[in-house]
PDB file of C-alpha atoms and ligand atoms in Angstrom:
ATOM      1  CA  MET A   1       0.000   0.000   0.000  1.00  0.00           C
ATOM      2  CA  ASN A   2       1.631   3.236  -0.967  1.00  0.00           C
ATOM      3  CA  ASN A   3      -1.015   5.637  -2.233  1.00  0.00           C
ATOM      4  CA  VAL A   4      -3.160   7.025   0.560  1.00  0.00           C
ATOM      5  CA  ILE A   5      -5.395   8.686  -2.000  1.00  0.00           C
ATOM      6  CA  GLU A   6      -6.236   7.937  -5.633  1.00  0.00           C
ATOM      7  CA  LEU A   7      -8.703  10.028  -7.595  1.00  0.00           C
ATOM      8  CA  ARG A   8      -9.819   8.886 -11.043  1.00  0.00           C
ATOM      9  CA  ASP A   9     -11.703  11.167 -13.430  1.00  0.00           C
ATOM     10  CA  ILE A  10     -13.432  13.134 -10.699  1.00  0.00           C
ATOM     11  CA  ASN A  11     -16.032  15.655 -11.857  1.00  0.00           C
ATOM     12  CA  LYS A  12     -17.926  18.051  -9.668  1.00  0.00           C
ATOM     13  CA  TYR A  13     -20.758  20.397 -10.626  1.00  0.00           C
ATOM     14  CA  TYR A  14     -22.462  23.105  -8.636  1.00  0.00           C
ATOM     15  CA  PHE A  15     -26.073  23.764  -9.568  1.00  0.00           C
ATOM     16  CA  MET A  16     -27.496  27.204  -8.941  1.00  0.00           C
ATOM     17  CA  LYS A  17     -30.936  28.158 -10.211  1.00  0.00           C
ATOM     18  CA  SER A  18     -30.576  27.771 -13.976  1.00  0.00           C
ATOM     19  CA  MET A  19     -26.764  27.705 -13.913  1.00  0.00           C
ATOM     20  CA  LYS A  20     -24.504  24.690 -13.850  1.00  0.00           C
ATOM     21  CA  LEU A  21     -20.861  25.246 -12.936  1.00  0.00           C
ATOM     22  CA  HIS A  22     -18.319  22.559 -13.820  1.00  0.00           C
ATOM     23  CA  ALA A  23     -16.072  23.073 -10.782  1.00  0.00           C
ATOM     24  CA  LEU A  24     -13.731  20.070 -11.177  1.00  0.00           C
ATOM     25  CA  LYS A  25     -12.951  18.473 -14.533  1.00  0.00           C
ATOM     26  CA  ASP A  26     -11.606  14.909 -14.830  1.00  0.00           C
ATOM     27  CA  ILE A  27      -9.272  15.183 -11.881  1.00  0.00           C
ATOM     28  CA  ASN A  28      -6.702  12.370 -11.567  1.00  0.00           C
ATOM     29  CA  ILE A  29      -4.417  12.482  -8.556  1.00  0.00           C
ATOM     30  CA  ASP A  30      -2.281   9.914  -6.716  1.00  0.00           C
ATOM     31  CA  ILE A  31      -1.047  10.889  -3.279  1.00  0.00           C
ATOM     32  CA  PRO A  32       1.550   8.551  -1.757  1.00  0.00           C
ATOM     33  CA  GLN A  33       1.976   8.074   1.961  1.00  0.00           C
ATOM     34  CA  GLY A  34       4.344  10.714   3.334  1.00  0.00           C
ATOM     35  CA  GLU A  35       3.729  13.295   0.614  1.00  0.00           C
ATOM     36  CA  PHE A  36       3.614  17.019   1.431  1.00  0.00           C
ATOM     37  CA  LEU A  37       1.276  18.065  -1.364  1.00  0.00           C
ATOM     38  CA  MET A  38       0.428  21.663  -2.082  1.00  0.00           C
ATOM     39  CA  ILE A  39      -2.599  22.569  -4.150  1.00  0.00           C
ATOM     40  CA  MET A  40      -2.167  25.975  -5.744  1.00  0.00           C
ATOM     41  CA  GLY A  41      -4.249  28.074  -8.080  1.00  0.00           C
ATOM     42  CA  LYS A  42      -6.129  31.325  -8.429  1.00  0.00           C
ATOM     43  CA  SER A  43      -9.185  32.235  -6.401  1.00  0.00           C
ATOM     44  CA  GLY A  44     -12.165  30.286  -7.722  1.00  0.00           C
ATOM     45  CA  SER A  45     -10.043  27.643  -9.467  1.00  0.00           C
ATOM     46  CA  GLY A  46     -11.499  24.786  -7.391  1.00  0.00           C
ATOM     47  CA  LYS A  47      -8.964  24.219  -4.583  1.00  0.00           C
ATOM     48  CA  THR A  48     -11.417  24.165  -1.674  1.00  0.00           C
ATOM     49  CA  THR A  49     -13.867  22.109  -3.718  1.00  0.00           C
ATOM     50  CA  LEU A  50     -11.114  19.533  -4.253  1.00  0.00           C
ATOM     51  CA  MET A  51     -10.107  19.554  -0.573  1.00  0.00           C
ATOM     52  CA  ASN A  52     -13.715  19.123   0.520  1.00  0.00           C
ATOM     53  CA  ILE A  53     -14.073  16.080  -1.726  1.00  0.00           C
ATOM     54  CA  LEU A  54     -10.768  14.612  -0.552  1.00  0.00           C
ATOM     55  CA  GLY A  55     -11.828  15.158   3.080  1.00  0.00           C
ATOM     56  CA  PHE A  56     -15.282  13.549   2.618  1.00  0.00           C
ATOM     57  CA  LEU A  57     -16.934  16.894   3.321  1.00  0.00           C
ATOM     58  CA  ASP A  58     -18.603  17.129  -0.085  1.00  0.00           C
ATOM     59  CA  ARG A  59     -19.852  14.739  -2.768  1.00  0.00           C
ATOM     60  CA  PHE A  60     -18.795  14.532  -6.396  1.00  0.00           C
ATOM     61  CA  ASP A  61     -20.754  13.711  -9.530  1.00  0.00           C
ATOM     62  CA  SER A  62     -18.585  11.151 -11.307  1.00  0.00           C
ATOM     63  CA  GLY A  63     -15.284   9.330 -11.000  1.00  0.00           C
ATOM     64  CA  THR A  64     -13.821   7.091  -8.326  1.00  0.00           C
ATOM     65  CA  TYR A  65     -12.075   7.810  -5.057  1.00  0.00           C
ATOM     66  CA  THR A  66      -9.851   5.235  -3.349  1.00  0.00           C
ATOM     67  CA  PHE A  67      -8.726   6.049   0.192  1.00  0.00           C
ATOM     68  CA  ASN A  68      -6.165   3.850   1.888  1.00  0.00           C
ATOM     69  CA  GLY A  69      -6.851   1.037  -0.567  1.00  0.00           C
ATOM     70  CA  LYS A  70     -10.628   1.157  -0.126  1.00  0.00           C
ATOM     71  CA  ASP A  71     -13.119   2.351  -2.763  1.00  0.00           C
ATOM     72  CA  VAL A  72     -14.958   5.178  -0.998  1.00  0.00           C
ATOM     73  CA  THR A  73     -16.881   6.452  -4.025  1.00  0.00           C
ATOM     74  CA  ASN A  74     -20.303   5.318  -2.864  1.00  0.00           C
ATOM     75  CA  LEU A  75     -20.146   5.438   0.918  1.00  0.00           C
ATOM     76  CA  SER A  76     -23.079   6.743   2.969  1.00  0.00           C
ATOM     77  CA  GLU A  77     -22.763   9.999   4.899  1.00  0.00           C
ATOM     78  CA  ASN A  78     -22.359   7.985   8.127  1.00  0.00           C
ATOM     79  CA  GLU A  79     -19.586   5.844   6.713  1.00  0.00           C
ATOM     80  CA  LYS A  80     -17.850   8.976   5.449  1.00  0.00           C
ATOM     81  CA  SER A  81     -17.985  10.699   8.812  1.00  0.00           C
ATOM     82  CA  GLU A  82     -16.554   7.575  10.437  1.00  0.00           C
ATOM     83  CA  LEU A  83     -13.640   7.605   8.013  1.00  0.00           C
ATOM     84  CA  ARG A  84     -13.198  11.330   8.545  1.00  0.00           C
ATOM     85  CA  ASN A  85     -13.041  10.946  12.322  1.00  0.00           C
ATOM     86  CA  ALA A  86     -10.693   7.988  12.172  1.00  0.00           C
ATOM     87  CA  TYR A  87      -8.227   8.975   9.462  1.00  0.00           C
ATOM     88  CA  ILE A  88      -8.311  12.697   8.752  1.00  0.00           C
ATOM     89  CA  GLY A  89      -7.249  15.830  10.586  1.00  0.00           C
ATOM     90  CA  PHE A  90      -8.388  19.256   9.380  1.00  0.00           C
ATOM     91  CA  ILE A  91      -6.695  22.628   9.785  1.00  0.00           C
ATOM     92  CA  PHE A  92      -8.478  25.764   8.571  1.00  0.00           C
ATOM     93  CA  GLN A  93      -7.448  29.331   7.804  1.00  0.00           C
ATOM     94  CA  GLN A  94      -9.585  30.699  10.659  1.00  0.00           C
ATOM     95  CA  PHE A  95      -8.583  28.002  13.205  1.00  0.00           C
ATOM     96  CA  HIS A  96     -12.243  27.132  14.031  1.00  0.00           C
ATOM     97  CA  LEU A  97     -11.625  26.744  17.766  1.00  0.00           C
ATOM     98  CA  ILE A  98     -14.644  26.829  20.076  1.00  0.00           C
ATOM     99  CA  GLU A  99     -14.469  29.838  22.377  1.00  0.00           C
ATOM    100  CA  SER A 100     -16.716  28.409  25.105  1.00  0.00           C
ATOM    101  CA  LEU A 101     -14.296  25.508  25.604  1.00  0.00           C
ATOM    102  CA  THR A 102     -10.801  25.554  27.080  1.00  0.00           C
ATOM    103  CA  ILE A 103      -7.799  24.803  24.899  1.00  0.00           C
ATOM    104  CA  GLY A 104      -7.624  21.297  26.378  1.00  0.00           C
ATOM    105  CA  GLN A 105     -11.312  20.681  25.647  1.00  0.00           C
ATOM    106  CA  ASN A 106     -10.893  21.895  22.065  1.00  0.00           C
ATOM    107  CA  VAL A 107      -8.017  19.497  21.472  1.00  0.00           C
ATOM    108  CA  GLU A 108      -9.996  16.673  23.090  1.00  0.00           C
ATOM    109  CA  LEU A 109     -13.051  17.035  20.799  1.00  0.00           C
ATOM    110  CA  PRO A 110     -12.105  14.491  18.097  1.00  0.00           C
ATOM    111  CA  LEU A 111     -11.675  11.856  20.823  1.00  0.00           C
ATOM    112  CA  LEU A 112     -15.205  12.555  22.064  1.00  0.00           C
ATOM    113  CA  TYR A 113     -16.568  12.085  18.537  1.00  0.00           C
ATOM    114  CA  LYS A 114     -14.601   8.885  18.251  1.00  0.00           C
ATOM    115  CA  GLY A 115     -16.044   7.599  21.546  1.00  0.00           C
ATOM    116  CA  ASN A 116     -14.753   4.739  23.660  1.00  0.00           C
ATOM    117  CA  VAL A 117     -11.698   6.577  24.951  1.00  0.00           C
ATOM    118  CA  SER A 118     -11.450   6.790  28.758  1.00  0.00           C
ATOM    119  CA  ILE A 119     -11.055  10.138  30.511  1.00  0.00           C
ATOM    120  CA  LYS A 120      -7.592   9.112  31.635  1.00  0.00           C
ATOM    121  CA  GLU A 121      -6.512   8.221  28.091  1.00  0.00           C
ATOM    122  CA  ARG A 122      -8.090  11.425  26.723  1.00  0.00           C
ATOM    123  CA  ASN A 123      -6.188  13.532  29.229  1.00  0.00           C
ATOM    124  CA  LYS A 124      -2.949  11.773  28.413  1.00  0.00           C
ATOM    125  CA  LEU A 125      -3.413  12.353  24.673  1.00  0.00           C
ATOM    126  CA  VAL A 126      -4.456  16.003  25.112  1.00  0.00           C
ATOM    127  CA  GLU A 127      -1.276  16.653  27.087  1.00  0.00           C
ATOM    128  CA  LYS A 128       0.871  14.707  24.639  1.00  0.00           C
ATOM    129  CA  TYR A 129      -0.327  16.740  21.645  1.00  0.00           C
ATOM    130  CA  LEU A 130      -0.323  20.090  23.456  1.00  0.00           C
ATOM    131  CA  ASP A 131       3.276  19.315  24.330  1.00  0.00           C
ATOM    132  CA  ILE A 132       4.104  18.440  20.695  1.00  0.00           C
ATOM    133  CA  VAL A 133       2.879  21.876  19.567  1.00  0.00           C
ATOM    134  CA  GLY A 134       4.667  23.517  22.533  1.00  0.00           C
ATOM    135  CA  LEU A 135       1.572  24.829  24.331  1.00  0.00           C
ATOM    136  CA  LEU A 136       0.975  22.484  27.248  1.00  0.00           C
ATOM    137  CA  ASP A 137       0.947  25.461  29.616  1.00  0.00           C
ATOM    138  CA  LYS A 138      -2.156  26.865  27.834  1.00  0.00           C
ATOM    139  CA  LYS A 139      -4.339  23.832  28.522  1.00  0.00           C
ATOM    140  CA  ASN A 140      -6.826  25.657  30.765  1.00  0.00           C
ATOM    141  CA  ARG A 141      -6.915  28.946  28.838  1.00  0.00           C
ATOM    142  CA  LYS A 142      -9.526  30.054  26.324  1.00  0.00           C
ATOM    143  CA  PRO A 143      -8.778  30.397  22.578  1.00  0.00           C
ATOM    144  CA  SER A 144      -9.154  34.207  22.604  1.00  0.00           C
ATOM    145  CA  GLU A 145      -6.342  34.478  25.173  1.00  0.00           C
ATOM    146  CA  LEU A 146      -3.883  33.120  22.598  1.00  0.00           C
ATOM    147  CA  SER A 147      -2.165  34.724  19.612  1.00  0.00           C
ATOM    148  CA  GLY A 148      -3.179  33.708  16.080  1.00  0.00           C
ATOM    149  CA  GLY A 149      -0.119  31.489  15.679  1.00  0.00           C
ATOM    150  CA  GLN A 150      -0.772  29.828  19.029  1.00  0.00           C
ATOM    151  CA  GLN A 151      -4.415  29.250  18.073  1.00  0.00           C
ATOM    152  CA  GLN A 152      -3.315  27.586  14.851  1.00  0.00           C
ATOM    153  CA  ARG A 153      -0.918  25.352  16.804  1.00  0.00           C
ATOM    154  CA  ILE A 154      -3.863  24.346  19.005  1.00  0.00           C
ATOM    155  CA  ALA A 155      -5.863  23.569  15.861  1.00  0.00           C
ATOM    156  CA  ILE A 156      -2.940  21.415  14.705  1.00  0.00           C
ATOM    157  CA  ALA A 157      -2.890  19.549  18.047  1.00  0.00           C
ATOM    158  CA  ARG A 158      -6.630  18.950  17.610  1.00  0.00           C
ATOM    159  CA  ALA A 159      -6.042  17.677  14.055  1.00  0.00           C
ATOM    160  CA  LEU A 160      -3.347  15.292  15.286  1.00  0.00           C
ATOM    161  CA  ILE A 161      -4.999  13.788  18.335  1.00  0.00           C
ATOM    162  CA  ASN A 162      -6.616  10.896  16.450  1.00  0.00           C
ATOM    163  CA  ASP A 163      -3.266  10.091  14.830  1.00  0.00           C
ATOM    164  CA  PRO A 164      -4.761  10.633  11.354  1.00  0.00           C
ATOM    165  CA  TYR A 165      -3.295   9.196   8.136  1.00  0.00           C
ATOM    166  CA  VAL A 166      -3.737  12.521   6.392  1.00  0.00           C
ATOM    167  CA  ILE A 167      -3.797  16.155   7.455  1.00  0.00           C
ATOM    168  CA  PHE A 168      -5.755  18.586   5.292  1.00  0.00           C
ATOM    169  CA  ALA A 169      -4.897  22.244   5.656  1.00  0.00           C
ATOM    170  CA  ASP A 170      -6.794  24.934   3.702  1.00  0.00           C
ATOM    171  CA  GLU A 171      -4.679  28.127   3.779  1.00  0.00           C
ATOM    172  CA  PRO A 172      -3.348  27.378   7.307  1.00  0.00           C
ATOM    173  CA  THR A 173      -1.097  30.432   7.249  1.00  0.00           C
ATOM    174  CA  GLY A 174      -3.600  32.732   5.517  1.00  0.00           C
ATOM    175  CA  ALA A 175      -4.613  34.567   8.690  1.00  0.00           C
ATOM    176  CA  LEU A 176      -1.081  34.832  10.099  1.00  0.00           C
ATOM    177  CA  ASP A 177       1.803  37.251   9.643  1.00  0.00           C
ATOM    178  CA  SER A 178       4.725  35.789   7.721  1.00  0.00           C
ATOM    179  CA  ALA A 179       6.963  35.022  10.728  1.00  0.00           C
ATOM    180  CA  THR A 180       4.133  33.172  12.480  1.00  0.00           C
ATOM    181  CA  GLY A 181       3.228  31.486   9.190  1.00  0.00           C
ATOM    182  CA  THR A 182       6.799  30.220   8.974  1.00  0.00           C
ATOM    183  CA  GLU A 183       6.506  28.680  12.458  1.00  0.00           C
ATOM    184  CA  ILE A 184       3.365  26.845  11.394  1.00  0.00           C
ATOM    185  CA  MET A 185       5.066  25.634   8.194  1.00  0.00           C
ATOM    186  CA  GLU A 186       8.013  24.382  10.240  1.00  0.00           C
ATOM    187  CA  LEU A 187       5.665  22.476  12.519  1.00  0.00           C
ATOM    188  CA  LEU A 188       3.893  20.911   9.514  1.00  0.00           C
ATOM    189  CA  THR A 189       7.289  20.027   7.998  1.00  0.00           C
ATOM    190  CA  LYS A 190       8.310  18.305  11.220  1.00  0.00           C
ATOM    191  CA  LEU A 191       5.095  16.255  11.194  1.00  0.00           C
ATOM    192  CA  ASN A 192       5.657  15.398   7.546  1.00  0.00           C
ATOM    193  CA  LYS A 193       9.194  14.173   8.314  1.00  0.00           C
ATOM    194  CA  GLU A 194       7.559  11.838  10.840  1.00  0.00           C
ATOM    195  CA  ASN A 195       5.696  10.419   7.815  1.00  0.00           C
ATOM    196  CA  LYS A 196       2.365  12.235   8.122  1.00  0.00           C
ATOM    197  CA  THR A 197       0.820  12.855   4.730  1.00  0.00           C
ATOM    198  CA  ILE A 198      -0.070  16.531   4.390  1.00  0.00           C
ATOM    199  CA  ILE A 199      -2.318  18.105   1.782  1.00  0.00           C
ATOM    200  CA  MET A 200      -2.352  21.858   1.900  1.00  0.00           C
ATOM    201  CA  VAL A 201      -4.036  24.579  -0.142  1.00  0.00           C
ATOM    202  CA  THR A 202      -2.229  27.871  -0.479  1.00  0.00           C
ATOM    203  CA  HIS A 203      -2.025  31.000  -2.615  1.00  0.00           C
ATOM    204  CA  ASP A 204       1.391  31.810  -1.256  1.00  0.00           C
ATOM    205  CA  GLU A 205       4.233  31.200  -3.745  1.00  0.00           C
ATOM    206  CA  ASP A 206       6.762  31.592  -0.912  1.00  0.00           C
ATOM    207  CA  LEU A 207       5.517  28.367   0.674  1.00  0.00           C
ATOM    208  CA  LYS A 208       6.291  26.203  -2.366  1.00  0.00           C
ATOM    209  CA  LYS A 209       9.662  25.268  -0.891  1.00  0.00           C
ATOM    210  CA  TYR A 210       7.986  23.191   1.822  1.00  0.00           C
ATOM    211  CA  ALA A 211       6.165  20.951  -0.673  1.00  0.00           C
ATOM    212  CA  SER A 212       7.268  17.549  -1.969  1.00  0.00           C
ATOM    213  CA  LYS A 213       4.774  17.954  -4.831  1.00  0.00           C
ATOM    214  CA  ILE A 214       2.720  20.849  -6.182  1.00  0.00           C
ATOM    215  CA  ILE A 215      -0.515  20.564  -8.135  1.00  0.00           C
ATOM    216  CA  HIS A 216      -1.673  23.685  -9.957  1.00  0.00           C
ATOM    217  CA  ILE A 217      -5.409  23.913 -10.517  1.00  0.00           C
ATOM    218  CA  LYS A 218      -6.782  26.167 -13.216  1.00  0.00           C
ATOM    219  CA  ASP A 219     -10.512  26.496 -13.928  1.00  0.00           C
ATOM    220  CA  GLY A 220     -11.194  23.119 -12.341  1.00  0.00           C
ATOM    221  CA  LEU A 221      -8.433  21.314 -14.250  1.00  0.00           C
ATOM    222  CA  VAL A 222      -5.091  20.006 -13.062  1.00  0.00           C
ATOM    223  CA  ALA A 223      -2.955  22.365 -15.144  1.00  0.00           C
ATOM    224  CA  GLU A 224       0.494  21.356 -13.953  1.00  0.00           C
ATOM    225  CA  VAL A 225       2.205  18.997 -11.512  1.00  0.00           C
ATOM    226  CA  ASN A 226       5.732  19.671 -10.207  1.00  0.00           C
TER     227      ASN A 226
HETATM  228  N1  ATP B   1     -21.344  25.877  -2.651  1.00  0.00           N
HETATM  229  C1  ATP B   1     -21.150  26.386  -3.873  1.00  0.00           C
HETATM  230  N2  ATP B   1     -22.187  26.616  -4.698  1.00  0.00           N
HETATM  231  C2  ATP B   1     -21.985  27.100  -5.944  1.00  0.00           C
HETATM  232  N3  ATP B   1     -20.775  27.385  -6.472  1.00  0.00           N
HETATM  233  C3  ATP B   1     -19.708  27.183  -5.687  1.00  0.00           C
HETATM  234  C4  ATP B   1     -19.825  26.672  -4.352  1.00  0.00           C
HETATM  235  N4  ATP B   1     -18.584  26.582  -3.809  1.00  0.00           N
HETATM  236  C5  ATP B   1     -17.730  27.009  -4.763  1.00  0.00           C
HETATM  237  N5  ATP B   1     -18.390  27.369  -5.890  1.00  0.00           N
HETATM  238  C6  ATP B   1     -17.790  27.846  -7.136  1.00  0.00           C
HETATM  239  O1  ATP B   1     -16.896  26.832  -7.596  1.00  0.00           O
HETATM  240  C7  ATP B   1     -15.690  27.398  -8.086  1.00  0.00           C
HETATM  241  C8  ATP B   1     -14.510  26.870  -7.276  1.00  0.00           C
HETATM  242  O2  ATP B   1     -14.630  27.354  -5.942  1.00  0.00           O
HETATM  243  P1  ATP B   1     -13.580  27.007  -4.788  1.00  0.00           P
HETATM  244  O3  ATP B   1     -14.146  27.505  -3.515  1.00  0.00           O
HETATM  245  O4  ATP B   1     -13.246  25.567  -4.873  1.00  0.00           O
HETATM  246  O5  ATP B   1     -12.326  27.889  -5.230  1.00  0.00           O
HETATM  247  P2  ATP B   1     -10.926  28.126  -4.510  1.00  0.00           P
HETATM  248  O6  ATP B   1      -9.879  27.741  -5.494  1.00  0.00           O
HETATM  249  O7  ATP B   1     -10.908  27.449  -3.190  1.00  0.00           O
HETATM  250  O8  ATP B   1     -10.900  29.706  -4.328  1.00  0.00           O
HETATM  251  P3  ATP B   1     -10.249  30.621  -3.139  1.00  0.00           P
HETATM  252  O9  ATP B   1      -8.790  30.672  -3.438  1.00  0.00           O
HETATM  253  O10 ATP B   1     -10.912  31.939  -3.341  1.00  0.00           O
HETATM  254  O11 ATP B   1     -10.565  29.984  -1.826  1.00  0.00           O
HETATM  255  C9  ATP B   1     -15.869  28.906  -7.996  1.00  0.00           C
HETATM  256  O12 ATP B   1     -16.319  29.357  -9.248  1.00  0.00           O
HETATM  257  C10 ATP B   1     -16.942  29.073  -6.949  1.00  0.00           C
HETATM  258  O13 ATP B   1     -17.694  30.238  -7.178  1.00  0.00           O
HETATM  259 MG1   MG B   2     -10.755  28.170  -1.200  1.00  0.00          MG
END
């Protein structure tokens, strides 16, 4: 088993009133285990649409999707959310932390969705991953008490806590200044060196150097692979 993800001839349409938009056109992608893939392209080219399909957050209209050796083209919504909880970690541009929860409780959330993890084990894992992102001392604070870069590191700890096969990051540095963005990229690089597969969307040409492969999307087509 070496490809975590294989897409074959994926097409995606958005239907709006009388309009039909062909958002992804015959997309073929193989993503091996351990890749640091960047998806680049202009605004509106289809990057988020592609990420949402890869992350089982959205459906597609034709083609086949193989995840970790399993054909996942026709899974039910329930089966997809199970796969998502078990194998995928998400990082977003705006962090998406829950302000009414402490940092520790935010990081713990995926384990609660997963179920069947004892309080003791949950605590141990929360502390392990807060330590990995260097923020164990913030465990009982609230998200708004942290800087943007710290909040994104918390979001990364949350994405990691289920030990996912793949981490999806949609513009993870988009809301950060460039020095803080660099810290986040260095953290992602470290995780990638430990063999985590990372799939990241970015506009930022300066981040290309962190990628092991770059896919350029143009008008819903894979225009170039480097
Ligand atoms: N839910 C939706 N309904 C209808 N059209 C949509 C929807 N989401 C995206 N689109 C359209 O599909 C195309 C691709 O959008 P997508 O969000 O994937 O682009 P993107 O590359 O992520 O852009 P950005 O860099 O601005 O985030 C765009 O033309 C967009 O307007
Ligand atoms: Mg987008």
